[in-house]
Coordinates of C-alpha atoms in Angstrom, one line a residue:
M1213 CA -122.8 93.1 68.6
R1214 CA -126.4 93.6 67.4
I1215 CA -127.0 92.4 63.9
L1216 CA -130.3 93.1 62.1
L1217 CA -131.2 91.1 59.0
V1218 CA -134.0 92.7 56.9
A1219 CA -136.2 91.3 54.2
L1220 CA -138.8 93.2 52.2
N1221 CA -141.0 90.5 50.7
A1222 CA -143.3 90.9 47.7
R1223 CA -146.3 89.9 49.9
Y1224 CA -147.1 89.5 53.5
V1225 CA -147.6 85.7 53.2
H1226 CA -144.1 85.3 51.8
T1227 CA -141.1 84.5 54.0
N1228 CA -137.4 85.0 53.3
L1229 CA -135.2 81.8 53.4
A1230 CA -131.9 83.6 52.9
I1231 CA -132.0 85.7 56.1
R1232 CA -132.9 82.6 58.1
Y1233 CA -129.9 80.7 56.8
L1234 CA -127.7 83.7 57.7
R1235 CA -129.1 83.9 61.2
A1236 CA -128.3 80.2 61.7
A1237 CA -124.8 80.7 60.3
L1238 CA -124.1 83.7 62.6
R1239 CA -125.4 81.8 65.6
Q1240 CA -123.1 79.0 64.8
Q1241 CA -120.1 81.4 64.5
S1242 CA -120.7 83.1 67.9
P1243 CA -123.6 82.7 70.3
K1244 CA -122.7 86.0 71.9
W1245 CA -123.9 88.0 68.9
E1246 CA -127.5 89.3 69.1
I1247 CA -129.3 88.6 65.9
V1248 CA -132.7 90.0 65.0
L1249 CA -134.8 89.2 61.9
K1250 CA -137.3 91.7 60.5
E1251 CA -139.6 90.9 57.6
F1252 CA -141.7 93.5 55.9
S1253 CA -143.7 93.7 52.7
I1254 CA -142.8 96.1 49.8
N1255 CA -146.4 97.4 50.3
D1256 CA -145.6 98.7 53.8
H1257 CA -145.1 102.4 54.3
L1258 CA -141.3 103.1 54.2
E1259 CA -141.5 105.5 57.1
K1260 CA -142.8 102.8 59.4
V1261 CA -140.3 100.3 58.1
A1262 CA -137.4 102.8 58.7
A1263 CA -138.7 103.5 62.1
E1264 CA -138.8 99.8 63.1
I1265 CA -135.3 99.3 61.8
Y1266 CA -134.0 102.4 63.6
E1267 CA -135.6 101.5 66.9
Q1268 CA -133.5 98.3 66.9
K1269 CA -130.4 100.4 67.2
P1270 CA -128.3 97.8 65.3
D1271 CA -124.6 97.7 64.8
V1272 CA -124.9 95.9 61.5
I1273 CA -127.9 96.0 59.1
G1274 CA -128.1 93.5 56.3
F1275 CA -130.6 93.7 53.5
S1276 CA -131.7 90.8 51.2
A1277 CA -131.9 92.4 47.8
Y1278 CA -134.0 91.3 44.8
I1279 CA -135.5 93.0 41.8
W1280 CA -138.8 93.5 43.6
N1281 CA -137.4 95.3 46.6
I1282 CA -134.1 97.1 45.6
T1283 CA -135.9 100.4 45.0
Q1284 CA -137.3 100.3 48.6
I1285 CA -133.9 99.3 50.0
R1286 CA -132.2 102.3 48.4
A1287 CA -134.8 104.6 49.9
L1288 CA -134.3 103.0 53.3
L1289 CA -130.5 103.4 53.1
R1290 CA -130.9 107.2 52.4
R1291 CA -133.3 107.5 55.4
L1292 CA -131.4 105.4 57.9
Q1293 CA -127.7 106.1 57.4
P1294 CA -127.9 109.7 58.6
V1295 CA -129.6 108.7 61.8
L1296 CA -127.5 105.5 62.3
P1297 CA -124.0 106.9 61.3
E1298 CA -122.1 104.3 63.4
A1299 CA -123.9 101.3 61.9
Y1300 CA -122.6 99.1 59.1
F1301 CA -124.9 98.8 56.1
L1302 CA -124.7 95.6 54.0
A1303 CA -126.6 94.1 51.1
G1304 CA -126.6 90.7 49.5
G1305 CA -128.7 88.8 47.0
P1306 CA -129.0 88.5 43.2
E1307 CA -129.8 92.2 42.6
V1308 CA -126.5 93.4 43.9
S1309 CA -124.2 90.5 43.2
F1310 CA -123.4 91.1 39.5
D1311 CA -122.3 94.7 39.6
P1312 CA -121.3 95.3 43.2
V1313 CA -118.7 98.0 42.6
E1314 CA -121.3 100.1 40.6
V1315 CA -123.9 99.5 43.3
L1316 CA -121.5 100.8 46.0
E1317 CA -120.6 103.8 43.9
Q1318 CA -124.3 104.7 43.4
N1319 CA -125.2 104.1 47.0
P1320 CA -122.6 105.7 49.3
Q1321 CA -124.6 104.7 52.3
L1322 CA -123.6 101.1 51.7
D1323 CA -120.5 99.7 53.4
G1324 CA -120.3 96.4 51.6
I1325 CA -121.9 93.8 49.5
I1326 CA -121.6 90.0 49.8
C1327 CA -121.8 88.5 46.3
G1328 CA -123.5 85.1 45.8
E1329 CA -123.9 82.7 48.7
A1330 CA -123.1 84.3 52.0
E1331 CA -123.5 81.6 54.7
N1332 CA -119.7 81.2 55.0
S1333 CA -118.6 84.8 54.2
F1334 CA -121.0 86.7 56.4
P1335 CA -119.9 85.3 59.8
L1336 CA -116.3 85.9 58.8
L1337 CA -117.1 89.6 58.0
I1338 CA -118.9 90.1 61.3
Q1339 CA -116.0 88.4 63.2
A1340 CA -113.6 90.8 61.6
W1341 CA -115.6 93.8 62.5
A1342 CA -116.2 92.6 66.0
E1343 CA -112.4 92.2 66.4
G1344 CA -111.8 95.7 65.0
S1345 CA -110.0 94.5 62.0
L1346 CA -110.5 95.1 58.3
P1347 CA -112.1 92.2 56.2
W1348 CA -109.2 91.7 53.8
H1349 CA -109.6 88.0 53.5
V1350 CA -113.4 87.6 53.6
P1351 CA -114.4 85.8 50.3
N1352 CA -117.1 87.2 48.1
L1353 CA -117.0 90.6 49.8
V1354 CA -116.9 93.9 48.0
W1355 CA -116.4 96.7 50.5
R1356 CA -115.9 100.4 51.0
F1357 CA -112.7 101.6 52.8
S1358 CA -112.7 105.3 53.7
K1359 CA -109.5 107.1 53.0
P1360 CA -107.6 108.0 56.2
L1361 CA -107.3 111.6 57.2
D1362 CA -103.6 111.4 57.2
P1363 CA -102.4 110.5 53.7
K1364 CA -100.6 107.1 53.7
P1365 CA -99.2 105.2 50.9
L1366 CA -101.8 102.6 49.9
A1367 CA -99.1 99.9 49.9
G1368 CA -98.8 100.5 53.6
I1369 CA -102.4 99.8 54.2
I1370 CA -103.1 96.7 52.0
P1371 CA -101.7 93.5 53.4
E1372 CA -98.9 91.9 51.3
D1373 CA -100.9 88.7 50.9
Y1374 CA -104.1 90.5 49.6
R1375 CA -105.0 89.2 46.2
G1376 CA -108.1 91.2 45.5
S1377 CA -108.5 94.4 43.5
Y1378 CA -109.6 97.9 44.3
K1379 CA -110.9 101.1 42.8
E1380 CA -110.8 104.6 44.0
A1381 CA -114.2 106.1 44.5
G1382 CA -114.3 109.7 45.7
Q1383 CA -113.3 109.8 49.4
A1384 CA -113.0 106.0 49.6
F1385 CA -111.6 102.9 48.0
I1386 CA -113.8 100.0 46.9
F1387 CA -112.0 96.7 47.4
S1388 CA -113.2 93.5 45.7
N1389 CA -112.0 90.4 47.6
L1390 CA -111.5 87.1 45.9
P1391 CA -114.4 84.8 45.5
A1392 CA -114.7 81.7 47.6
A1393 CA -112.8 78.7 46.4
E1394 CA -115.8 76.5 47.0
P1395 CA -119.5 77.1 47.5
P1396 CA -121.1 76.1 50.8
D1397 CA -121.9 72.5 51.4
L1398 CA -125.7 72.3 51.9
N1399 CA -125.3 69.5 54.4
K1400 CA -122.9 71.5 56.5
L1401 CA -125.1 74.5 56.8
P1402 CA -127.1 74.8 60.0
D1403 CA -130.9 74.3 59.9
P1404 CA -132.5 77.7 59.0
Y1405 CA -135.6 77.0 61.1
T1406 CA -134.3 76.1 64.5
E1407 CA -135.9 79.2 66.1
Q1408 CA -139.6 79.1 66.9
E1409 CA -141.8 81.2 64.8
D1410 CA -145.5 81.4 63.7
L1411 CA -145.8 80.3 60.1
H1412 CA -149.6 79.8 60.1
N1413 CA -151.0 81.1 56.8
R1414 CA -147.6 81.9 55.5
L1415 CA -145.5 80.4 52.6
A1416 CA -142.5 78.5 54.0
Y1417 CA -139.5 78.1 51.7
V1418 CA -137.1 75.2 51.7
E1419 CA -134.1 74.3 49.5
T1420 CA -133.0 70.8 48.8
S1421 CA -130.6 71.6 46.0
R1422 CA -128.7 74.6 44.6
G1423 CA -127.9 74.9 41.0
C1424 CA -129.6 74.0 37.7
P1425 CA -128.8 71.5 35.0
F1426 CA -130.0 73.9 32.3
N1427 CA -128.4 77.1 30.9
C1428 CA -131.4 79.3 30.1
Q1429 CA -130.1 82.7 29.1
F1430 CA -132.9 84.6 30.8
C1431 CA -132.1 83.1 34.2
I1432 CA -129.3 84.0 36.6
S1433 CA -129.0 80.3 37.5
S1434 CA -127.1 80.0 34.2
T1435 CA -124.2 81.8 35.8
F1436 CA -123.5 79.0 38.2
Q1437 CA -122.2 75.5 37.4
G1438 CA -123.1 72.2 39.0
I1439 CA -125.8 71.1 41.5
R1440 CA -125.5 70.4 45.2
Y1441 CA -128.0 68.4 47.1
L1442 CA -129.3 68.3 50.7
D1443 CA -129.5 65.0 52.4
P1444 CA -133.1 63.8 52.6
E1445 CA -132.9 63.1 56.4
K1446 CA -131.6 66.6 57.1
F1447 CA -134.6 67.8 55.1
R1448 CA -136.8 65.7 57.4
L1449 CA -135.7 67.6 60.4
I1450 CA -136.3 70.9 58.7
L1451 CA -139.8 69.9 57.6
R1452 CA -140.8 68.7 61.0
R1453 CA -140.0 72.1 62.4
L1454 CA -142.0 73.8 59.7
F1455 CA -145.0 71.7 60.4
A1456 CA -144.7 72.3 64.1
Y1457 CA -144.6 76.1 63.4
G1458 CA -147.9 75.8 61.5
A1459 CA -146.6 75.9 57.9
R1460 CA -148.8 74.0 55.5
T1461 CA -147.7 75.3 52.1
I1462 CA -144.0 74.4 51.5
K1463 CA -142.5 75.9 48.5
F1464 CA -139.3 74.3 47.2
V1465 CA -136.9 77.0 45.8
D1466 CA -134.9 74.3 43.9
R1467 CA -134.5 75.7 40.4
T1468 CA -135.2 72.2 38.9
F1469 CA -136.6 70.0 41.5
N1470 CA -136.6 66.9 39.3
A1471 CA -133.0 67.4 38.1
R1472 CA -132.0 64.1 39.9
K1473 CA -134.8 61.6 40.0
K1474 CA -133.6 59.5 42.9
H1475 CA -133.0 62.5 45.1
A1476 CA -136.4 64.1 44.2
F1477 CA -138.2 60.8 45.0
Q1478 CA -136.5 60.6 48.4
I1479 CA -137.4 64.2 49.3
L1480 CA -141.1 63.6 48.3
D1481 CA -141.1 60.4 50.2
V1482 CA -140.0 62.3 53.3
F1483 CA -142.7 64.9 52.7
R1484 CA -145.4 62.3 52.4
Q1485 CA -144.2 60.5 55.5
E1486 CA -144.1 63.6 57.6
A1487 CA -147.5 64.8 56.2
L1488 CA -149.1 61.5 57.1
R1489 CA -147.4 61.6 60.5
L1490 CA -149.0 65.1 61.0
R1491 CA -152.3 63.7 60.0
A1492 CA -152.1 60.9 62.6
Q1493 CA -151.2 63.5 65.2
S1494 CA -154.2 65.7 64.3
K1495 CA -156.6 62.7 64.8
A1496 CA -158.8 64.1 62.0
E1497 CA -160.6 61.9 59.6
T1498 CA -159.4 63.9 56.6
Y1499 CA -157.0 66.7 56.0
S1500 CA -159.7 68.9 54.6
E1501 CA -161.8 68.6 57.7
S1502 CA -158.9 69.5 60.0
G1503 CA -157.4 72.2 57.7
Q1504 CA -154.1 70.4 58.1
L1505 CA -153.4 69.5 54.5
P1506 CA -149.7 70.2 53.8
R1507 CA -148.9 70.8 50.2
A1508 CA -145.5 70.8 48.4
H1509 CA -145.0 73.3 45.6
C1510 CA -142.2 72.1 43.2
E1511 CA -140.8 73.7 40.1
M1512 CA -140.0 70.9 37.6
A1513 CA -138.7 70.6 34.1
G1514 CA -141.2 69.1 31.7
E1515 CA -138.4 67.5 29.7
L1516 CA -137.4 65.3 32.7
L1517 CA -140.9 63.9 33.3
D1518 CA -140.7 60.3 32.3
K1519 CA -142.7 57.1 32.9
D1520 CA -141.2 56.7 36.4
W1521 CA -142.4 60.2 37.3
L1522 CA -145.9 59.5 36.0
E1523 CA -146.1 56.3 38.0
Y1524 CA -144.7 57.9 41.1
L1525 CA -147.0 61.0 41.1
K1526 CA -150.0 58.9 40.2
E1527 CA -149.7 57.3 43.6
Y1528 CA -149.0 60.5 45.5
P1529 CA -151.7 61.5 48.0
P1530 CA -154.3 63.8 46.4
G1531 CA -153.9 67.4 47.2
M1532 CA -150.4 67.0 48.6
I1533 CA -148.4 68.3 45.7
Q1534 CA -148.6 71.0 43.0
L1535 CA -146.2 71.5 40.1
E1536 CA -144.9 74.6 38.4
I1537 CA -143.3 74.0 34.9
G1538 CA -141.7 76.8 32.9
V1539 CA -142.6 76.4 29.2
Q1540 CA -141.6 80.0 28.4
S1541 CA -142.0 79.4 24.6
T1542 CA -142.7 76.7 22.0
H1543 CA -141.1 78.7 19.1
Q1544 CA -137.9 76.8 18.2
P1545 CA -135.7 79.8 17.1
T1546 CA -136.5 81.4 20.5
L1547 CA -135.7 78.3 22.4
D1548 CA -132.4 78.0 20.5
A1549 CA -131.5 81.6 21.3
V1550 CA -132.1 81.3 25.0
K1551 CA -130.5 77.8 25.1
R1552 CA -133.6 76.2 26.4
P1553 CA -133.6 72.5 25.3
Q1554 CA -137.3 71.7 25.1
N1555 CA -139.9 69.8 23.0
F1556 CA -143.2 70.8 24.5
A1557 CA -145.1 68.5 22.1
G1558 CA -143.2 65.6 23.6
W1559 CA -144.4 66.1 27.2
Q1560 CA -147.6 68.1 27.1
D1561 CA -149.7 64.9 27.2
K1562 CA -147.8 64.0 30.4
V1563 CA -148.7 67.3 32.0
S1564 CA -152.3 66.9 30.9
Y1565 CA -152.3 63.4 32.5
L1566 CA -150.9 64.6 35.8
Q1567 CA -153.5 67.4 36.0
H1568 CA -156.7 65.9 34.6
I1569 CA -156.2 62.2 35.5
C1570 CA -154.0 62.4 38.7
K1571 CA -155.7 65.7 39.8
I1572 CA -152.4 67.4 40.5
P1573 CA -152.6 71.2 40.1
I1574 CA -150.3 72.4 37.3
H1575 CA -149.0 75.9 36.9
L1576 CA -147.4 76.6 33.5
D1577 CA -145.4 79.7 32.6
L1578 CA -144.9 81.6 29.4
I1579 CA -142.5 84.6 28.9
A1580 CA -143.4 87.3 26.4
G1581 CA -140.5 89.4 24.9
L1582 CA -138.0 86.6 24.3
P1583 CA -135.7 87.0 21.2
F1584 CA -137.2 86.1 17.8
E1585 CA -140.8 85.6 19.1
G1586 CA -143.2 88.1 17.6
W1587 CA -147.0 88.4 18.0
Q1588 CA -148.0 85.5 15.8
Q1589 CA -145.3 83.2 17.2
F1590 CA -146.3 84.1 20.8
S1591 CA -150.0 83.6 20.1
K1592 CA -149.1 80.1 18.8
S1593 CA -147.1 79.4 22.0
F1594 CA -150.0 80.6 24.1
D1595 CA -152.6 78.4 22.3
Q1596 CA -150.4 75.3 22.4
V1597 CA -149.9 75.7 26.2
F1598 CA -153.5 76.7 26.8
A1599 CA -154.6 73.5 25.2
V1600 CA -153.4 71.6 28.2
R1601 CA -155.9 73.6 30.3
P1602 CA -153.5 74.1 33.3
N1603 CA -154.9 75.2 36.6
N1604 CA -152.8 78.4 36.2
L1605 CA -151.2 79.9 33.0
Q1606 CA -148.9 82.7 33.9
L1607 CA -148.2 85.1 31.1
G1608 CA -145.0 86.8 32.3
F1609 CA -142.8 89.4 30.7
L1610 CA -139.1 89.1 30.1
K1611 CA -137.0 90.6 32.9
V1612 CA -133.5 91.4 31.7
L1613 CA -131.7 90.3 34.8
K1614 CA -128.2 91.5 35.7
G1615 CA -125.7 88.8 34.9
S1616 CA -127.9 86.7 32.6
G1617 CA -127.0 85.9 29.1
I1618 CA -130.0 87.9 27.8
W1619 CA -128.6 90.9 29.7
Q1620 CA -125.1 90.5 28.1
N1621 CA -126.6 90.1 24.6
S1622 CA -129.6 92.5 24.9
T1623 CA -128.2 94.9 22.2
A1624 CA -127.7 92.1 19.7
Y1625 CA -131.3 90.9 20.3
G1626 CA -132.7 94.4 20.0
L1627 CA -134.1 94.3 23.6
V1628 CA -135.2 97.6 25.0
Y1629 CA -136.1 97.3 28.7
S1630 CA -136.9 99.5 31.6
P1631 CA -133.7 100.9 33.3
D1632 CA -135.4 100.5 36.7
P1633 CA -136.1 97.3 38.5
P1634 CA -137.6 94.8 37.6
Y1635 CA -136.1 95.6 34.1
T1636 CA -139.2 94.6 32.2
V1637 CA -138.9 94.4 28.4
L1638 CA -140.4 97.4 26.6
R1639 CA -139.9 96.3 23.0
T1640 CA -137.9 93.9 20.9
N1641 CA -137.0 93.5 17.3
E1642 CA -140.2 91.4 16.9
L1643 CA -142.6 93.1 19.3
T1644 CA -143.5 96.8 19.3
H1645 CA -144.3 98.6 22.6
D1646 CA -147.9 98.6 21.4
H1647 CA -147.7 94.8 21.3
I1648 CA -146.3 94.7 24.8
L1649 CA -149.1 96.9 26.1
A1650 CA -151.7 94.7 24.4
L1651 CA -150.1 91.6 26.0
T1652 CA -150.2 93.2 29.5
R1653 CA -153.9 93.7 29.0
I1654 CA -154.3 90.1 28.0
E1655 CA -152.3 89.1 31.0
D1656 CA -154.7 91.1 33.2
I1657 CA -157.8 89.4 31.7
L1658 CA -156.2 86.0 32.0
E1659 CA -155.6 86.6 35.7
K1660 CA -159.1 87.9 36.3
Y1661 CA -161.0 85.3 34.4
Y1662 CA -158.9 82.1 33.9
N1663 CA -156.4 82.0 36.7
S1664 CA -158.8 83.2 39.4
G1665 CA -160.8 79.9 38.9
R1666 CA -164.1 81.8 39.1
F1667 CA -165.2 81.2 35.5
V1668 CA -164.2 77.6 35.0
Y1669 CA -167.4 76.4 33.3
S1670 CA -168.1 79.6 31.4
L1671 CA -164.7 79.6 29.8
K1672 CA -164.9 75.8 29.1
W1673 CA -168.1 76.3 27.1
L1674 CA -167.0 79.6 25.5
L1675 CA -163.6 78.4 24.3
Q1676 CA -164.7 75.0 23.2
D1677 CA -165.2 76.1 19.6
E1678 CA -162.7 79.0 19.6
P1679 CA -159.9 78.3 17.1
S1680 CA -157.5 80.5 19.1
P1681 CA -158.0 81.1 22.9
F1682 CA -155.3 83.8 22.6
E1683 CA -157.4 85.7 20.1
F1684 CA -160.5 85.3 22.4
F1685 CA -158.6 86.8 25.3
H1686 CA -157.1 89.5 23.1
A1687 CA -160.5 90.5 21.7
F1688 CA -162.0 90.5 25.2
A1689 CA -159.1 92.6 26.5
E1690 CA -159.5 95.2 23.8
Y1691 CA -163.2 95.4 24.6
W1692 CA -162.2 96.1 28.2
Q1693 CA -159.8 98.8 26.9
K1694 CA -162.5 100.4 24.8
Q1695 CA -165.0 100.4 27.7
H1696 CA -162.3 101.9 30.0
W1697 CA -162.8 99.1 32.5
F1698 CA -159.1 98.6 33.3
K1699 CA -159.3 101.9 35.2
R1700 CA -161.6 100.4 37.8
Q1701 CA -161.5 97.7 40.4
W1702 CA -164.1 94.9 39.9
N1703 CA -165.5 92.3 42.2
P1704 CA -166.4 88.9 40.8
K1705 CA -170.0 89.8 40.1
G1706 CA -168.9 92.8 38.2
L1707 CA -166.5 90.7 36.2
M1708 CA -169.3 88.4 35.3
A1709 CA -171.5 91.3 34.2
N1710 CA -168.6 92.6 32.0
L1711 CA -168.2 89.2 30.4
W1712 CA -172.0 89.0 29.7
E1713 CA -171.9 92.5 28.1
Y1714 CA -169.0 91.4 25.9
L1715 CA -170.8 88.2 24.8
I1716 CA -174.0 90.2 23.9
S1717 CA -171.8 92.5 21.8
M1718 CA -170.8 89.6 19.7
G1719 CA -174.3 89.3 18.1
A1720 CA -174.9 85.7 18.9
S1721 CA -178.3 84.1 18.4
S1722 CA -180.9 84.1 21.2
Q1723 CA -180.4 80.3 21.6
Q1724 CA -176.7 80.7 22.0
R1725 CA -177.1 83.5 24.5
A1726 CA -179.5 81.3 26.4
I1727 CA -176.8 78.6 26.7
W1728 CA -174.2 81.2 27.8
R1729 CA -176.6 82.5 30.4
E1730 CA -177.0 79.0 31.9
V1731 CA -173.2 78.3 32.2
L1732 CA -172.5 81.8 33.6
R1733 CA -175.3 81.3 36.1
F1734 CA -173.6 78.0 37.2
D1735 CA -170.3 79.8 37.8
Y1736 CA -172.3 82.5 39.6
Y1737 CA -173.6 79.9 42.0
L1738 CA -170.1 78.7 42.6
L1739 CA -168.9 82.2 43.7
E1740 CA -171.1 82.3 46.8
R1741 CA -174.6 81.5 48.0
P1742 CA -176.6 84.0 45.9
G1743 CA -179.2 86.1 47.7
M1744 CA -180.5 87.4 44.4
V1745 CA -179.5 86.3 40.9
P1746 CA -178.9 89.3 38.6
V1747 CA -181.6 89.8 36.0
F1748 CA -179.2 89.1 33.1
L1749 CA -178.5 85.6 34.5
Q1750 CA -182.1 84.6 35.3
P1751 CA -183.5 81.8 33.1
Q1752 CA -185.1 83.2 29.9
I1753 CA -185.9 80.2 27.7
E1754 CA -188.0 80.9 24.6
G1755 CA -191.0 78.6 24.2
R1756 CA -191.2 77.6 27.8
T1757 CA -194.6 78.4 29.4
S1758 CA -195.0 80.5 32.5
A1759 CA -196.8 77.6 34.2
C1760 CA -193.9 75.4 33.6
C1761 CA -191.5 78.0 35.1
E1762 CA -193.7 78.3 38.1
E1763 CA -193.7 74.5 38.6
L1764 CA -189.9 74.5 38.4
E1765 CA -189.8 77.1 41.2
K1766 CA -192.1 74.9 43.3
Q1767 CA -189.9 71.9 42.7
K1768 CA -186.9 73.9 43.8
E1769 CA -188.6 74.7 47.1
R1770 CA -189.5 71.0 47.6
L1771 CA -185.9 70.0 46.8
K1772 CA -184.5 72.5 49.3
N1773 CA -186.4 70.8 52.1
N1774 CA -185.7 67.2 50.9
P1775 CA -183.8 65.5 53.8
L1776 CA -182.3 63.0 51.4
L1777 CA -180.0 65.8 50.0
K1778 CA -178.0 65.8 53.3
D1779 CA -176.8 62.3 52.5
L1780 CA -174.9 63.6 49.4
V1781 CA -172.7 65.9 51.5
P1782 CA -170.1 64.3 53.8
G1783 CA -170.4 65.8 57.3
A1784 CA -173.7 67.6 56.7
Q1785 CA -175.9 65.2 58.6
D1786 CA -175.5 67.1 61.9
L1787 CA -176.6 70.5 60.5
D1788 CA -179.9 71.7 61.7
R1789 CA -182.5 73.1 59.3
R1790 CA -181.4 76.7 59.6
Q1791 CA -177.7 75.7 59.2
W1792 CA -178.5 73.6 56.2
S1793 CA -180.5 76.4 54.6
R1794 CA -177.7 78.9 55.0
A1795 CA -175.1 76.4 53.7
T1796 CA -176.9 75.3 50.5
A1797 CA -178.6 76.3 47.4
V1798 CA -180.6 74.3 44.9
E1799 CA -180.9 75.4 41.3
Y1800 CA -181.9 74.0 37.9
F1801 CA -180.2 74.6 34.6
M1802 CA -181.5 73.9 31.1
V1803 CA -178.2 72.5 30.0
D1804 CA -176.1 69.9 31.7
V1805 CA -173.3 72.3 32.5
T1806 CA -170.8 69.8 33.9
E1807 CA -171.3 67.0 31.4
G1808 CA -173.2 68.3 28.4
L1809 CA -170.5 70.2 26.6
E1810 CA -170.7 67.9 23.6
D1811 CA -174.4 68.8 23.1
R1812 CA -173.9 72.5 22.9
N1813 CA -174.2 72.9 19.1
R1814 CA -177.2 70.7 18.8
L1815 CA -179.0 72.6 21.6
A1816 CA -178.2 76.0 20.0
E1817 CA -179.0 75.0 16.4
N1818 CA -182.3 73.2 17.1
N1819 CA -183.6 75.4 19.9
E1820 CA -183.9 72.3 22.1
L1821 CA -183.7 74.3 25.4
A1822 CA -187.4 74.9 25.3
T1823 CA -188.1 71.1 25.5
A1824 CA -185.0 70.0 27.5
S1825 CA -185.5 68.5 30.9
P1826 CA -183.9 70.6 33.7
V1827 CA -180.7 69.5 35.4
W1828 CA -180.8 70.1 39.1
Y1829 CA -177.7 70.8 41.2
L1830 CA -177.1 71.1 44.9
F1831 CA -174.5 73.7 45.9
Y1832 CA -172.8 73.5 49.3
Y1833 CA -171.0 76.5 50.7
R1834 CA -169.4 75.3 53.9
G1835 CA -165.6 74.8 54.0
A1836 CA -162.7 76.3 52.1
E1837 CA -164.1 75.2 48.7
K1838 CA -167.6 75.3 47.3
Q1839 CA -169.0 71.9 46.4
F1840 CA -171.8 70.9 44.0
F1841 CA -173.7 67.7 43.5
K1842 CA -175.7 66.8 40.4
L1843 CA -179.1 65.5 41.6
D1844 CA -180.8 62.4 40.4
A1845 CA -183.7 63.2 38.1
S1846 CA -186.0 61.1 40.2
L1847 CA -185.6 63.6 43.0
A1848 CA -187.0 66.4 40.9
E1849 CA -189.3 65.0 38.2
Q1850 CA -191.5 67.5 36.6
D1851 CA -194.8 66.7 34.9
C1852 CA -195.7 70.1 33.5
D1853 CA -196.3 70.5 29.8
Q1854 CA -193.6 72.3 27.8
K1855 CA -194.7 74.0 24.6

C-alpha cells in the first residue's frame, strides 16, 4: 500500500511535524507499507501541487489541515478525486477535528477524518483498509460509508459491539467512532526524524510536551486537559538528528514551554550540551564565524518567569535562545473574559531584564478584537507592552477558531468574523470595522518599521518623547493611507524616504529636523554600504562653514585608510586593501546616535549642532549582521573653526 502524507505549509522554510510523526508511526506498524512525504507552500500553484500528488499514484492521501491551508486542501480534493477515484482521501488536524461530520458533508471527496492526535489511530485505519475490512473500531475516526447497491438493513451491516454513532448523508452514511480512551504517550511514540532529510535553512519543529496549564478561550488548547512530557534523553536523540540534518533554528511547539520548570530546565540543558557538542565538532572559534549557531525558540508564559528562570537564562549562552510570550491584552475585563490569568505589570520588568541585560531576543504578542477591549483599551495595552521595547511586537487579530470558547460564545460577545478561514474578527461590540481596518494599517507599519529591525535608532529617538507610541504609529499609518502608499511595494530606502516625508509634514524646527536627519542617516548606513547617500539625508547643519565641512570630508578619507581601524574588527586583519574598502564605511554624525539620546532636547533647543564635535563611526558589512564601532576622538580630531 502506497501512502502519501501531504502538508501545505505557510512558508517554504516551515516544516510539518505532524506528518513526520505519522510516517514514523506507520513505519512502526508495518515496514511493508510505502510511505511518502510531500511538503508544499500555500504560495505554490495548485495545479503543480495537484500534479505532483497525482504522479505519486497513492492508495491513501492524508492532508494535514490548518486554518492557513484548508482552502487549498479543499481545492486539491476537488481536482484529485476525479482522477484518483480508487484512492482514499483523509484529513486530520485542528481545522477538521471539531466539526468532522459537517466537513465530510461539505466535502464529498473526503473519505474520513481523524480527530485530534492520530499517531495511534492512523496505523489502525491503514491496517483495516489493507486487510479489506471496515474501520469500525478505529478510535477518533469519522468516516464515510457508501450505501450498498443492494439495500440491506443497517443493523446487518453494523457490528453488534459498535458503540459509535452515525448519520445519513445522501448516498452514504457518516460514522463517528468513539474517541480514544487515552491520548498517546509521547515517550512511546517513535522518533519523527529517523529518516535522513535536508533541513539547512529550514525551521525544524520539536515537541517536548502536549497540553497547556491555561484555559485561554481563544485557543484550542483549552479543549484538552492535562500535560504530557517527553523524556529529555529521548529529546536528545531527536535533537542530534536535527543538527546532523543541518537544522539550526529549532522551534518548540510546546504550548507553554515553562509549564513545568524542572522539565524545561532539563530540555534546555540538553539543547545547550548538544549545541556545544556541535560547536566542538565544527572546530570553529565562534558559532557566528562557522554559521553553526543553533537557536531554540520557546513559547513561554510570563506569569511563570520567576527568580530561578532569570538566574538560569542569565547564564545561557548568548544567541542560543529566543522567547515568545503571549501578552494578548493588559485590560483586566478582557483577561477575565478569555480566562487568561495574567498581571503584565508583575513580570514586564523580568522580560525587559532578559532582553536588555541578558540579550535574549523577546517576541511579545497582542491580539486585537478580544471581548471588552475597545480602541482606547487596546491602545493602552499596546503602549504598556511597547514600553518593554521587545525585539518583535506582533499585533495579531483574533481568529475565532473552531472548538474554542470564543467560538462557542461569539454571539454573546458580539463577535462578527469572516466565515472563511482563518476566521479573522471583523468587528466586535467595542471595535467597529473601521477600527479593525485602522489596526491592520498600524500592524503593517509596525512590521515595516519596528519589527523589521531596520529603523532601530530612528524609532528610539523619535519615540523617546512620544506620550503614546500607539498614537505615533496610528498617525503615521493614516499618513500612509492618505498618500496611497499601502498600494505599493517599498524597499528599505523607500521606507526611509517615506518616514522622512512624514516627519517633515509635522512642522518641526530646523534644529529638530537636523537631529532626525542624523539618526535616519545612521540607520541608512546600517542597511547596507551606501554608494550614495540620498540628498535628504546628507548633513545640513546651520551655522557650520563650508571649510569645516570640507575638512570633515578630508578626515573621513584619512580615517578610511587608517590601518588601526582593522584592529577594531575581529577577523578583519587578513583583508587586503580592496576587500577592506568594500567591507567598510566611515561616517561622522553631529549627534552621538548610540549614546547621546539624553542630550536630544538640549541640542534641539540651543542649536548646539553647529558647534558640536562630530562623532565618527566605522561600519562593517561582512557577515550576517552589520556591525558598527564608535571611533575614539583621537583618531579623527578636527581643528577647523566652527562658526
